[in-house]
Amino acid sequence: MKLQELIRDGYLFLDGAMGTELQAAGLKLGERPELLCFTAPETVAAIHRRYIAAGSQVIYANTFQANGHKLEGTGYTPAQVVTRALEVARDAAAGRPHRHPAGAPGHPALR
């Protein structure tokens, strides 16, 4: 589906505040939220599903800080994290027409 088709009514509804939702779900200070796609994918998927239920047409994958600096020492590469986060988002959107996962990269120098 093309972007123009998604905004045929003049609006495109996106999700937001994944980090805030993850904190509400128990993300601890200093924990890397992107790794929850491996350790607690059901938690991330549930957040995606709530955004979809609220009307989001685009759900951002949990990839905001998936960069080499933030992932250093985790054993994961940015490519692995982005791929897994998009899988979780895609699975959460499965069977829901006109709902699309998207990457949400943060700045590579984010510290």
C-alpha positions as CSV (number, residue, x, y, z in Angstrom):
1,M,0.0,0.0,0.0
2,K,1.3,3.4,-0.9
3,L,1.5,6.3,1.6
4,Q,-1.0,8.3,-0.5
5,E,-3.5,5.5,-0.1
6,L,-3.0,5.4,3.7
7,I,-3.8,9.1,4.0
8,R,-6.7,9.0,1.6
9,D,-8.9,10.8,4.2
10,G,-6.3,13.4,4.8
11,Y,-5.1,11.9,8.1
12,L,-2.6,9.2,9.1
13,F,-2.7,7.9,12.6
14,L,0.6,6.9,14.2
15,D,1.3,5.3,17.6
16,G,3.5,7.0,20.1
17,A,5.3,6.8,23.4
18,M,6.5,3.2,23.3
19,G,9.1,4.0,25.9
20,T,6.5,5.4,28.3
21,E,4.3,2.3,27.7
22,L,7.3,0.0,28.3
23,Q,8.1,1.8,31.6
24,A,4.4,1.4,32.7
25,A,4.8,-2.3,31.8
26,G,7.8,-2.6,34.1
27,L,10.9,-1.6,32.1
28,K,13.6,-0.8,34.7
29,L,15.9,2.2,34.7
30,G,18.9,1.5,32.6
31,E,17.3,-1.5,30.9
32,R,17.6,-1.4,27.1
33,P,14.0,-1.3,25.8
34,E,14.9,-2.7,22.4
35,L,16.0,-6.0,23.9
36,L,12.5,-6.6,25.2
37,C,11.8,-7.8,21.7
38,F,13.9,-10.8,22.6
39,T,13.2,-11.2,26.3
40,A,9.5,-10.1,26.5
41,P,8.1,-9.9,23.0
42,E,4.6,-10.5,24.3
43,T,4.8,-7.2,26.3
44,V,5.9,-5.3,23.2
45,A,3.3,-6.9,21.0
46,A,0.5,-6.1,23.6
47,I,1.5,-2.4,23.4
48,H,1.3,-2.5,19.6
49,R,-2.1,-4.2,19.7
50,R,-3.4,-1.5,22.1
51,Y,-2.2,1.2,19.7
52,I,-3.9,-0.6,16.8
53,A,-7.1,-0.9,18.8
54,A,-7.0,2.8,19.5
55,G,-6.8,3.4,15.7
56,S,-3.2,3.7,14.8
57,Q,-2.6,2.9,11.2
58,V,1.2,2.8,11.6
59,I,2.9,1.2,14.6
60,Y,6.5,2.0,15.2
61,A,8.7,-1.0,15.9
62,N,10.6,-0.8,19.2
63,T,13.9,0.3,17.5
64,F,14.4,3.9,18.7
65,Q,17.9,3.3,20.1
66,A,18.9,0.3,18.1
67,N,22.3,1.6,17.2
68,G,25.9,0.3,17.7
69,H,26.6,2.6,20.6
70,K,23.5,1.7,22.7
71,L,23.7,-2.0,21.9
72,E,27.4,-2.3,22.7
73,G,28.1,-5.2,25.0
74,T,24.6,-6.8,24.6
75,G,25.6,-9.4,22.1
76,Y,23.1,-8.1,19.5
77,T,23.8,-6.1,16.4
78,P,21.5,-3.2,15.3
79,A,20.4,-5.4,12.3
80,Q,19.3,-8.2,14.6
81,V,17.4,-5.9,16.9
82,V,15.7,-4.0,14.1
83,T,14.7,-7.3,12.4
84,R,13.3,-8.8,15.6
85,A,11.4,-5.6,16.5
86,L,9.9,-5.4,13.1
87,E,8.8,-9.1,13.3
88,V,7.1,-8.4,16.7
89,A,5.3,-5.3,15.2
90,R,4.3,-7.2,12.0
91,D,3.0,-10.1,14.1
92,A,1.0,-7.7,16.3
93,A,-0.5,-6.1,13.1
94,A,-1.3,-9.5,11.4
95,G,-4.8,-9.9,10.3
96,R,-5.6,-6.2,10.9
97,P,-6.2,-4.5,7.5
98,H,-4.4,-1.2,6.8
99,R,-2.1,-1.5,9.9
100,H,1.6,-1.2,9.1
101,P,4.8,-1.6,11.1
102,A,7.5,0.9,10.6
103,G,11.0,1.4,11.9
104,A,11.7,4.3,14.3
105,P,15.4,4.8,14.3
106,G,16.9,7.2,16.8
107,H,19.9,9.3,16.2
108,P,23.0,7.1,16.1
109,A,24.8,9.4,18.5
110,L,22.1,9.2,21.2
111,R,23.7,8.4,24.5
